[in-house]
Amino acid sequence: MKRLLVLSGGHPYEEEPFDTLIQLLGRELGDWDVFHLIHPEAEQAVAKGAADEADALLFYDMGGYTFGDGVVTSRPPSEGFKQAIARRFDSGKGAVAMHHALAGWADWPEWAEMLGGRFLYQPGESQGQSVPDSGYRHDVTYNAEVVAQHAVTAGLPDQFPFTDELYLCQIDEGAVHPLIRARHEFTSDNFYSAAQAVAGEMFSNEGWEHPDGSDLVAWWRQVGNAPLVYCQFGDGPETYANPHVQRILANALRFTAGGTS
């Protein structure tokens, strides 16, 4: 029996609807077994070989953070975890990263390099340049536009209306292959500051400045010998239940488990 490994934790989400989604994905892949690991146990299990054994891998985690009293601290993953992820891509097996996984492991620069982007909770660095904290906006209604014919986008309409959280963040378009764009204005006026949210000022962008950002919400890139697909969709139950999101994720998991582009 083939295995789908799902990692979560580090960011809140609605557990039962998400479990319904990943069980559905297991069936879509051909009745694969689904193994769902939550941090910190997920990090430990991967370091011990859980990702080596999985045929498909889905990141819905945001590892390495501690939030409290208006302050966020971060740490890198263990060396065993790093080595296991590198070993997986070297073996020719890839992965799918979803939504807040883009913010994970702020102190592990190679994670952002693998994904082709990063969401920052505090001002930081991207590609050797100082950059501001990232922006978020919940429940944005927009048109998602498929911009590439690819295994991941197979069966999707050219455009579809969608409502979900969007990010204004660092995305290296020169390092990725675009798949889907959000027809929305990615300017600081349309987003809220992540750093201000951490400090207790939710839904605020007062005094916050961020350059205009990329409208990419799904892409893929080659990491070593295998592909990695990132899909920004995934804020909550409405997104989990969306048939287009379910198709994208199932397609992406097949592709990264050994499909073709």
PDB file of C-alpha atoms in Angstrom:
ATOM      1  CA  MET A   1       0.000   0.000   0.000  1.00  0.00           C
ATOM      2  CA  LYS A   2       1.338   3.451  -0.918  1.00  0.00           C
ATOM      3  CA  ARG A   3       1.621   6.178   1.682  1.00  0.00           C
ATOM      4  CA  LEU A   4       0.716   9.854   1.867  1.00  0.00           C
ATOM      5  CA  LEU A   5       2.529  11.620   4.709  1.00  0.00           C
ATOM      6  CA  VAL A   6       0.990  14.892   5.931  1.00  0.00           C
ATOM      7  CA  LEU A   7       2.789  17.250   8.314  1.00  0.00           C
ATOM      8  CA  SER A   8       0.936  19.927  10.295  1.00  0.00           C
ATOM      9  CA  GLY A   9       1.321  21.996  13.432  1.00  0.00           C
ATOM     10  CA  GLY A  10       2.813  25.351  14.342  1.00  0.00           C
ATOM     11  CA  HIS A  11      -0.223  27.252  13.015  1.00  0.00           C
ATOM     12  CA  PRO A  12      -3.868  26.815  14.057  1.00  0.00           C
ATOM     13  CA  TYR A  13      -6.337  25.149  11.700  1.00  0.00           C
ATOM     14  CA  GLU A  14      -9.666  23.359  11.941  1.00  0.00           C
ATOM     15  CA  GLU A  15      -8.692  19.771  12.507  1.00  0.00           C
ATOM     16  CA  GLU A  16     -11.792  17.793  11.530  1.00  0.00           C
ATOM     17  CA  PRO A  17     -12.375  19.501   8.143  1.00  0.00           C
ATOM     18  CA  PHE A  18      -8.671  19.201   7.369  1.00  0.00           C
ATOM     19  CA  ASP A  19      -8.691  15.515   8.256  1.00  0.00           C
ATOM     20  CA  THR A  20     -11.657  15.075   5.903  1.00  0.00           C
ATOM     21  CA  LEU A  21      -9.589  16.711   3.145  1.00  0.00           C
ATOM     22  CA  ILE A  22      -6.511  14.554   3.571  1.00  0.00           C
ATOM     23  CA  GLN A  23      -8.534  11.351   3.781  1.00  0.00           C
ATOM     24  CA  LEU A  24     -10.238  12.371   0.521  1.00  0.00           C
ATOM     25  CA  LEU A  25      -6.811  12.983  -1.038  1.00  0.00           C
ATOM     26  CA  GLY A  26      -5.728   9.511   0.016  1.00  0.00           C
ATOM     27  CA  ARG A  27      -8.744   8.045  -1.776  1.00  0.00           C
ATOM     28  CA  GLU A  28      -8.155  10.215  -4.860  1.00  0.00           C
ATOM     29  CA  LEU A  29      -4.605   8.920  -5.087  1.00  0.00           C
ATOM     30  CA  GLY A  30      -5.911   5.357  -5.174  1.00  0.00           C
ATOM     31  CA  ASP A  31      -6.793   4.441  -1.597  1.00  0.00           C
ATOM     32  CA  TRP A  32      -3.353   5.299  -0.263  1.00  0.00           C
ATOM     33  CA  ASP A  33      -2.741   5.092   3.467  1.00  0.00           C
ATOM     34  CA  VAL A  34      -2.653   8.554   5.073  1.00  0.00           C
ATOM     35  CA  PHE A  35      -0.213   9.226   7.898  1.00  0.00           C
ATOM     36  CA  HIS A  36      -0.755  12.565   9.630  1.00  0.00           C
ATOM     37  CA  LEU A  37       2.015  13.801  11.928  1.00  0.00           C
ATOM     38  CA  ILE A  38       1.832  16.992  14.013  1.00  0.00           C
ATOM     39  CA  HIS A  39       4.780  18.987  15.373  1.00  0.00           C
ATOM     40  CA  PRO A  40       6.833  18.497  17.437  1.00  0.00           C
ATOM     41  CA  GLU A  41       6.385  14.750  16.869  1.00  0.00           C
ATOM     42  CA  ALA A  42       6.383  15.350  13.091  1.00  0.00           C
ATOM     43  CA  GLU A  43       9.880  16.832  13.131  1.00  0.00           C
ATOM     44  CA  GLN A  44      11.169  13.913  15.189  1.00  0.00           C
ATOM     45  CA  ALA A  45       9.508  11.303  12.986  1.00  0.00           C
ATOM     46  CA  VAL A  46      10.849  12.815   9.774  1.00  0.00           C
ATOM     47  CA  ALA A  47      14.338  12.867  11.247  1.00  0.00           C
ATOM     48  CA  LYS A  48      13.926   9.148  11.947  1.00  0.00           C
ATOM     49  CA  GLY A  49      12.912   8.325   8.364  1.00  0.00           C
ATOM     50  CA  ALA A  50       9.157   8.928   8.017  1.00  0.00           C
ATOM     51  CA  ALA A  51       9.624  11.037   4.857  1.00  0.00           C
ATOM     52  CA  ASP A  52      11.899   8.425   3.291  1.00  0.00           C
ATOM     53  CA  GLU A  53       9.112   5.851   3.468  1.00  0.00           C
ATOM     54  CA  ALA A  54       6.324   8.090   2.114  1.00  0.00           C
ATOM     55  CA  ASP A  55       5.374   8.006  -1.554  1.00  0.00           C
ATOM     56  CA  ALA A  56       3.823  11.500  -1.374  1.00  0.00           C
ATOM     57  CA  LEU A  57       4.466  14.284   1.135  1.00  0.00           C
ATOM     58  CA  LEU A  58       2.245  17.266   2.006  1.00  0.00           C
ATOM     59  CA  PHE A  59       3.497  20.124   4.185  1.00  0.00           C
ATOM     60  CA  TYR A  60       0.683  21.972   5.973  1.00  0.00           C
ATOM     61  CA  ASP A  61       2.923  22.924   8.866  1.00  0.00           C
ATOM     62  CA  MET A  62       4.675  26.061  10.055  1.00  0.00           C
ATOM     63  CA  GLY A  63       7.636  24.755  11.957  1.00  0.00           C
ATOM     64  CA  GLY A  64      10.099  26.562  14.158  1.00  0.00           C
ATOM     65  CA  TYR A  65       7.985  29.293  15.787  1.00  0.00           C
ATOM     66  CA  THR A  66       6.933  30.188  19.313  1.00  0.00           C
ATOM     67  CA  PHE A  67       4.358  32.959  19.812  1.00  0.00           C
ATOM     68  CA  GLY A  68       3.613  34.609  23.135  1.00  0.00           C
ATOM     69  CA  ASP A  69       3.148  37.969  24.855  1.00  0.00           C
ATOM     70  CA  GLY A  70       3.328  39.862  21.579  1.00  0.00           C
ATOM     71  CA  VAL A  71       6.662  38.315  20.637  1.00  0.00           C
ATOM     72  CA  VAL A  72       7.620  35.686  18.073  1.00  0.00           C
ATOM     73  CA  THR A  73      10.789  33.613  18.363  1.00  0.00           C
ATOM     74  CA  SER A  74      12.072  31.105  15.843  1.00  0.00           C
ATOM     75  CA  ARG A  75      14.562  28.287  15.533  1.00  0.00           C
ATOM     76  CA  PRO A  76      15.858  26.035  12.755  1.00  0.00           C
ATOM     77  CA  PRO A  77      14.830  22.381  12.485  1.00  0.00           C
ATOM     78  CA  SER A  78      17.058  19.613  13.753  1.00  0.00           C
ATOM     79  CA  GLU A  79      19.947  18.441  11.608  1.00  0.00           C
ATOM     80  CA  GLY A  80      18.186  15.099  11.270  1.00  0.00           C
ATOM     81  CA  PHE A  81      15.106  16.792   9.824  1.00  0.00           C
ATOM     82  CA  LYS A  82      17.192  18.837   7.374  1.00  0.00           C
ATOM     83  CA  GLN A  83      19.074  15.759   6.235  1.00  0.00           C
ATOM     84  CA  ALA A  84      15.858  13.777   5.788  1.00  0.00           C
ATOM     85  CA  ILE A  85      14.279  16.452   3.582  1.00  0.00           C
ATOM     86  CA  ALA A  86      17.442  16.751   1.482  1.00  0.00           C
ATOM     87  CA  ARG A  87      17.613  12.970   1.210  1.00  0.00           C
ATOM     88  CA  ARG A  88      14.021  12.811  -0.042  1.00  0.00           C
ATOM     89  CA  PHE A  89      14.605  15.259  -2.881  1.00  0.00           C
ATOM     90  CA  ASP A  90      17.907  13.597  -3.787  1.00  0.00           C
ATOM     91  CA  SER A  91      16.041  10.286  -4.094  1.00  0.00           C
ATOM     92  CA  GLY A  92      13.706  11.700  -6.781  1.00  0.00           C
ATOM     93  CA  LYS A  93      10.650  12.008  -4.536  1.00  0.00           C
ATOM     94  CA  GLY A  94       9.227  15.511  -4.192  1.00  0.00           C
ATOM     95  CA  ALA A  95       6.660  17.258  -2.010  1.00  0.00           C
ATOM     96  CA  VAL A  96       3.704  19.630  -1.939  1.00  0.00           C
ATOM     97  CA  ALA A  97       3.659  22.652   0.388  1.00  0.00           C
ATOM     98  CA  MET A  98       0.380  24.347   1.226  1.00  0.00           C
ATOM     99  CA  HIS A  99      -0.642  27.772   2.553  1.00  0.00           C
ATOM    100  CA  HIS A 100       1.191  28.714   5.785  1.00  0.00           C
ATOM    101  CA  ALA A 101       4.036  26.271   5.062  1.00  0.00           C
ATOM    102  CA  LEU A 102       5.535  29.278   3.235  1.00  0.00           C
ATOM    103  CA  ALA A 103       6.190  30.841   6.659  1.00  0.00           C
ATOM    104  CA  GLY A 104       7.836  27.800   8.185  1.00  0.00           C
ATOM    105  CA  TRP A 105      11.416  27.492   9.432  1.00  0.00           C
ATOM    106  CA  ALA A 106      12.378  31.176   9.316  1.00  0.00           C
ATOM    107  CA  ASP A 107      15.885  30.293  10.583  1.00  0.00           C
ATOM    108  CA  TRP A 108      16.499  27.705   7.853  1.00  0.00           C
ATOM    109  CA  PRO A 109      17.192  29.734   4.669  1.00  0.00           C
ATOM    110  CA  GLU A 110      17.280  26.603   2.513  1.00  0.00           C
ATOM    111  CA  TRP A 111      13.563  26.089   3.211  1.00  0.00           C
ATOM    112  CA  ALA A 112      12.706  29.375   1.508  1.00  0.00           C
ATOM    113  CA  GLU A 113      15.080  28.521  -1.335  1.00  0.00           C
ATOM    114  CA  MET A 114      13.346  25.184  -1.862  1.00  0.00           C
ATOM    115  CA  LEU A 115       9.897  26.760  -1.870  1.00  0.00           C
ATOM    116  CA  GLY A 116      10.850  29.771  -3.979  1.00  0.00           C
ATOM    117  CA  GLY A 117       9.397  32.243  -1.493  1.00  0.00           C
ATOM    118  CA  ARG A 118       8.866  33.060   2.137  1.00  0.00           C
ATOM    119  CA  PHE A 119       6.341  34.707   4.446  1.00  0.00           C
ATOM    120  CA  LEU A 120       7.943  36.731   7.248  1.00  0.00           C
ATOM    121  CA  TYR A 121       6.400  37.494  10.632  1.00  0.00           C
ATOM    122  CA  GLN A 122       9.112  40.056  11.333  1.00  0.00           C
ATOM    123  CA  PRO A 123      11.285  42.232   9.092  1.00  0.00           C
ATOM    124  CA  GLY A 124      14.086  40.045   7.829  1.00  0.00           C
ATOM    125  CA  GLU A 125      16.183  39.121   4.848  1.00  0.00           C
ATOM    126  CA  SER A 126      15.414  37.650   1.447  1.00  0.00           C
ATOM    127  CA  GLN A 127      18.060  36.921  -1.180  1.00  0.00           C
ATOM    128  CA  GLY A 128      20.572  39.005   0.724  1.00  0.00           C
ATOM    129  CA  GLN A 129      18.308  42.055   0.961  1.00  0.00           C
ATOM    130  CA  SER A 130      16.541  43.515   3.993  1.00  0.00           C
ATOM    131  CA  VAL A 131      12.778  43.212   3.591  1.00  0.00           C
ATOM    132  CA  PRO A 132       9.730  44.133   5.701  1.00  0.00           C
ATOM    133  CA  ASP A 133       7.418  41.722   7.436  1.00  0.00           C
ATOM    134  CA  SER A 134       4.836  40.132   5.159  1.00  0.00           C
ATOM    135  CA  GLY A 135       1.152  40.918   4.755  1.00  0.00           C
ATOM    136  CA  TYR A 136      -2.010  38.840   5.070  1.00  0.00           C
ATOM    137  CA  ARG A 137      -5.682  39.343   4.262  1.00  0.00           C
ATOM    138  CA  HIS A 138      -8.446  36.866   5.108  1.00  0.00           C
ATOM    139  CA  ASP A 139     -11.536  36.089   3.027  1.00  0.00           C
ATOM    140  CA  VAL A 140     -10.414  37.772  -0.184  1.00  0.00           C
ATOM    141  CA  THR A 141     -12.726  37.038  -3.115  1.00  0.00           C
ATOM    142  CA  TYR A 142     -10.899  36.960  -6.446  1.00  0.00           C
ATOM    143  CA  ASN A 143     -10.591  35.120  -9.745  1.00  0.00           C
ATOM    144  CA  ALA A 144      -7.906  32.437  -9.844  1.00  0.00           C
ATOM    145  CA  GLU A 145      -6.397  32.195 -13.325  1.00  0.00           C
ATOM    146  CA  VAL A 146      -4.559  29.127 -14.590  1.00  0.00           C
ATOM    147  CA  VAL A 147      -1.473  30.359 -16.464  1.00  0.00           C
ATOM    148  CA  ALA A 148       0.161  27.053 -17.443  1.00  0.00           C
ATOM    149  CA  GLN A 149      -0.974  23.746 -18.852  1.00  0.00           C
ATOM    150  CA  HIS A 150       0.634  21.285 -16.500  1.00  0.00           C
ATOM    151  CA  ALA A 151      -0.003  18.041 -14.643  1.00  0.00           C
ATOM    152  CA  VAL A 152      -0.911  20.080 -11.544  1.00  0.00           C
ATOM    153  CA  THR A 153      -3.536  22.178 -13.362  1.00  0.00           C
ATOM    154  CA  ALA A 154      -5.041  19.307 -15.401  1.00  0.00           C
ATOM    155  CA  GLY A 155      -8.838  19.330 -15.304  1.00  0.00           C
ATOM    156  CA  LEU A 156      -9.154  22.891 -13.997  1.00  0.00           C
ATOM    157  CA  PRO A 157     -11.124  25.622 -15.773  1.00  0.00           C
ATOM    158  CA  ASP A 158      -9.065  28.510 -17.160  1.00  0.00           C
ATOM    159  CA  GLN A 159     -10.479  30.725 -14.393  1.00  0.00           C
ATOM    160  CA  PHE A 160     -12.541  30.119 -11.299  1.00  0.00           C
ATOM    161  CA  PRO A 161     -13.898  32.396  -8.546  1.00  0.00           C
ATOM    162  CA  PHE A 162     -12.368  31.818  -5.165  1.00  0.00           C
ATOM    163  CA  THR A 163     -12.375  33.146  -1.604  1.00  0.00           C
ATOM    164  CA  ASP A 164      -9.396  32.553   0.667  1.00  0.00           C
ATOM    165  CA  GLU A 165      -6.590  34.231   2.580  1.00  0.00           C
ATOM    166  CA  LEU A 166      -3.882  35.842   0.453  1.00  0.00           C
ATOM    167  CA  TYR A 167      -0.306  36.820   1.292  1.00  0.00           C
ATOM    168  CA  LEU A 168       1.827  39.792   0.318  1.00  0.00           C
ATOM    169  CA  CYS A 169       5.256  38.261   0.686  1.00  0.00           C
ATOM    170  CA  GLN A 170       8.559  37.385  -0.914  1.00  0.00           C
ATOM    171  CA  ILE A 171       8.160  35.243  -4.052  1.00  0.00           C
ATOM    172  CA  ASP A 172      11.084  34.671  -6.414  1.00  0.00           C
ATOM    173  CA  GLU A 173       9.294  34.467  -9.751  1.00  0.00           C
ATOM    174  CA  GLY A 174      12.608  33.941 -11.533  1.00  0.00           C
ATOM    175  CA  ALA A 175      13.150  30.693  -9.635  1.00  0.00           C
ATOM    176  CA  VAL A 176       9.728  29.086 -10.103  1.00  0.00           C
ATOM    177  CA  HIS A 177       7.361  27.890 -12.827  1.00  0.00           C
ATOM    178  CA  PRO A 178       4.051  29.791 -12.464  1.00  0.00           C
ATOM    179  CA  LEU A 179       0.839  27.750 -12.405  1.00  0.00           C
ATOM    180  CA  ILE A 180      -1.983  29.939 -11.032  1.00  0.00           C
ATOM    181  CA  ARG A 181      -2.295  33.696 -10.422  1.00  0.00           C
ATOM    182  CA  ALA A 182      -4.767  35.598  -8.274  1.00  0.00           C
ATOM    183  CA  ARG A 183      -6.426  38.538  -9.992  1.00  0.00           C
ATOM    184  CA  HIS A 184      -6.070  40.900  -7.050  1.00  0.00           C
ATOM    185  CA  GLU A 185      -4.001  44.012  -6.333  1.00  0.00           C
ATOM    186  CA  PHE A 186      -0.998  42.929  -4.263  1.00  0.00           C
ATOM    187  CA  THR A 187      -0.260  46.277  -2.650  1.00  0.00           C
ATOM    188  CA  SER A 188       0.265  47.146   1.014  1.00  0.00           C
ATOM    189  CA  ASP A 189      -3.060  49.011   1.127  1.00  0.00           C
ATOM    190  CA  ASN A 190      -4.845  45.690   0.564  1.00  0.00           C
ATOM    191  CA  PHE A 191      -3.061  43.712   3.298  1.00  0.00           C
ATOM    192  CA  TYR A 192      -2.332  43.803   7.018  1.00  0.00           C
ATOM    193  CA  SER A 193       1.051  43.651   8.721  1.00  0.00           C
ATOM    194  CA  ALA A 194       2.046  40.258  10.165  1.00  0.00           C
ATOM    195  CA  ALA A 195       4.362  41.903  12.690  1.00  0.00           C
ATOM    196  CA  GLN A 196       1.579  44.137  13.959  1.00  0.00           C
ATOM    197  CA  ALA A 197      -0.703  41.113  14.270  1.00  0.00           C
ATOM    198  CA  VAL A 198       1.920  39.329  16.399  1.00  0.00           C
ATOM    199  CA  ALA A 199       2.149  42.446  18.575  1.00  0.00           C
ATOM    200  CA  GLY A 200      -1.620  42.329  19.181  1.00  0.00           C
ATOM    201  CA  GLU A 201      -2.796  44.739  16.478  1.00  0.00           C
ATOM    202  CA  MET A 202      -4.754  42.437  14.187  1.00  0.00           C
ATOM    203  CA  PHE A 203      -5.960  43.836  10.868  1.00  0.00           C
ATOM    204  CA  SER A 204      -3.659  46.842  10.948  1.00  0.00           C
ATOM    205  CA  ASN A 205      -1.313  48.274   8.334  1.00  0.00           C
ATOM    206  CA  GLU A 206      -0.775  51.665   9.943  1.00  0.00           C
ATOM    207  CA  GLY A 207       2.742  52.858   9.188  1.00  0.00           C
ATOM    208  CA  TRP A 208       3.582  49.581   7.471  1.00  0.00           C
ATOM    209  CA  GLU A 209       5.226  49.730   4.065  1.00  0.00           C
ATOM    210  CA  HIS A 210       5.723  46.795   1.734  1.00  0.00           C
ATOM    211  CA  PRO A 211       6.619  46.824  -1.973  1.00  0.00           C
ATOM    212  CA  ASP A 212       4.001  45.607  -4.433  1.00  0.00           C
ATOM    213  CA  GLY A 213       4.143  41.835  -4.582  1.00  0.00           C
ATOM    214  CA  SER A 214       3.645  38.873  -6.866  1.00  0.00           C
ATOM    215  CA  ASP A 215       0.147  37.605  -7.634  1.00  0.00           C
ATOM    216  CA  LEU A 216       1.336  33.994  -7.924  1.00  0.00           C
ATOM    217  CA  VAL A 217      -0.636  31.601  -5.718  1.00  0.00           C
ATOM    218  CA  ALA A 218       0.584  28.279  -7.144  1.00  0.00           C
ATOM    219  CA  TRP A 219       3.855  27.270  -8.720  1.00  0.00           C
ATOM    220  CA  TRP A 220       6.391  24.484  -8.942  1.00  0.00           C
ATOM    221  CA  ARG A 221      10.155  24.251  -9.047  1.00  0.00           C
ATOM    222  CA  GLN A 222      12.812  21.594  -9.248  1.00  0.00           C
ATOM    223  CA  VAL A 223      14.650  20.852  -6.005  1.00  0.00           C
ATOM    224  CA  GLY A 224      17.570  18.563  -6.649  1.00  0.00           C
ATOM    225  CA  ASN A 225      16.184  15.490  -8.407  1.00  0.00           C
ATOM    226  CA  ALA A 226      12.493  16.069  -7.644  1.00  0.00           C
ATOM    227  CA  PRO A 227       9.741  18.671  -7.974  1.00  0.00           C
ATOM    228  CA  LEU A 228       8.204  20.775  -5.220  1.00  0.00           C
ATOM    229  CA  VAL A 229       4.750  22.328  -5.708  1.00  0.00           C
ATOM    230  CA  TYR A 230       3.545  25.252  -3.603  1.00  0.00           C
ATOM    231  CA  CYS A 231      -0.169  26.077  -3.357  1.00  0.00           C
ATOM    232  CA  GLN A 232      -1.215  29.153  -1.344  1.00  0.00           C
ATOM    233  CA  PHE A 233      -4.807  27.927  -1.023  1.00  0.00           C
ATOM    234  CA  GLY A 234      -5.737  26.464   2.357  1.00  0.00           C
ATOM    235  CA  ASP A 235      -6.940  28.874   5.038  1.00  0.00           C
ATOM    236  CA  GLY A 236      -9.942  26.908   6.288  1.00  0.00           C
ATOM    237  CA  PRO A 237     -12.886  24.538   5.758  1.00  0.00           C
ATOM    238  CA  GLU A 238     -14.375  26.410   2.798  1.00  0.00           C
ATOM    239  CA  THR A 239     -11.061  26.043   0.985  1.00  0.00           C
ATOM    240  CA  TYR A 240     -10.602  22.402   2.005  1.00  0.00           C
ATOM    241  CA  ALA A 241     -14.021  21.577   0.532  1.00  0.00           C
ATOM    242  CA  ASN A 242     -13.461  23.425  -2.744  1.00  0.00           C
ATOM    243  CA  PRO A 243     -13.342  20.849  -5.587  1.00  0.00           C
ATOM    244  CA  HIS A 244     -10.764  22.883  -7.518  1.00  0.00           C
ATOM    245  CA  VAL A 245      -8.422  22.900  -4.521  1.00  0.00           C
ATOM    246  CA  GLN A 246      -8.950  19.181  -4.029  1.00  0.00           C
ATOM    247  CA  ARG A 247      -8.089  18.572  -7.694  1.00  0.00           C
ATOM    248  CA  ILE A 248      -4.982  20.787  -7.524  1.00  0.00           C
ATOM    249  CA  LEU A 249      -3.689  19.008  -4.430  1.00  0.00           C
ATOM    250  CA  ALA A 250      -4.390  15.515  -5.765  1.00  0.00           C
ATOM    251  CA  ASN A 251      -2.718  16.392  -9.065  1.00  0.00           C
ATOM    252  CA  ALA A 252       0.256  17.935  -7.266  1.00  0.00           C
ATOM    253  CA  LEU A 253       0.732  14.930  -5.004  1.00  0.00           C
ATOM    254  CA  ARG A 254       0.674  12.569  -7.992  1.00  0.00           C
ATOM    255  CA  PHE A 255       3.140  14.779  -9.873  1.00  0.00           C
ATOM    256  CA  THR A 256       5.601  15.079  -7.005  1.00  0.00           C
ATOM    257  CA  ALA A 257       5.371  11.359  -6.232  1.00  0.00           C
ATOM    258  CA  GLY A 258       6.733  10.539  -9.686  1.00  0.00           C
ATOM    259  CA  GLY A 259       4.482  12.094 -12.339  1.00  0.00           C
ATOM    260  CA  THR A 260       5.643  14.083 -15.326  1.00  0.00           C
ATOM    261  CA  SER A 261       5.374  17.774 -16.094  1.00  0.00           C
TER     262      SER A 261
END
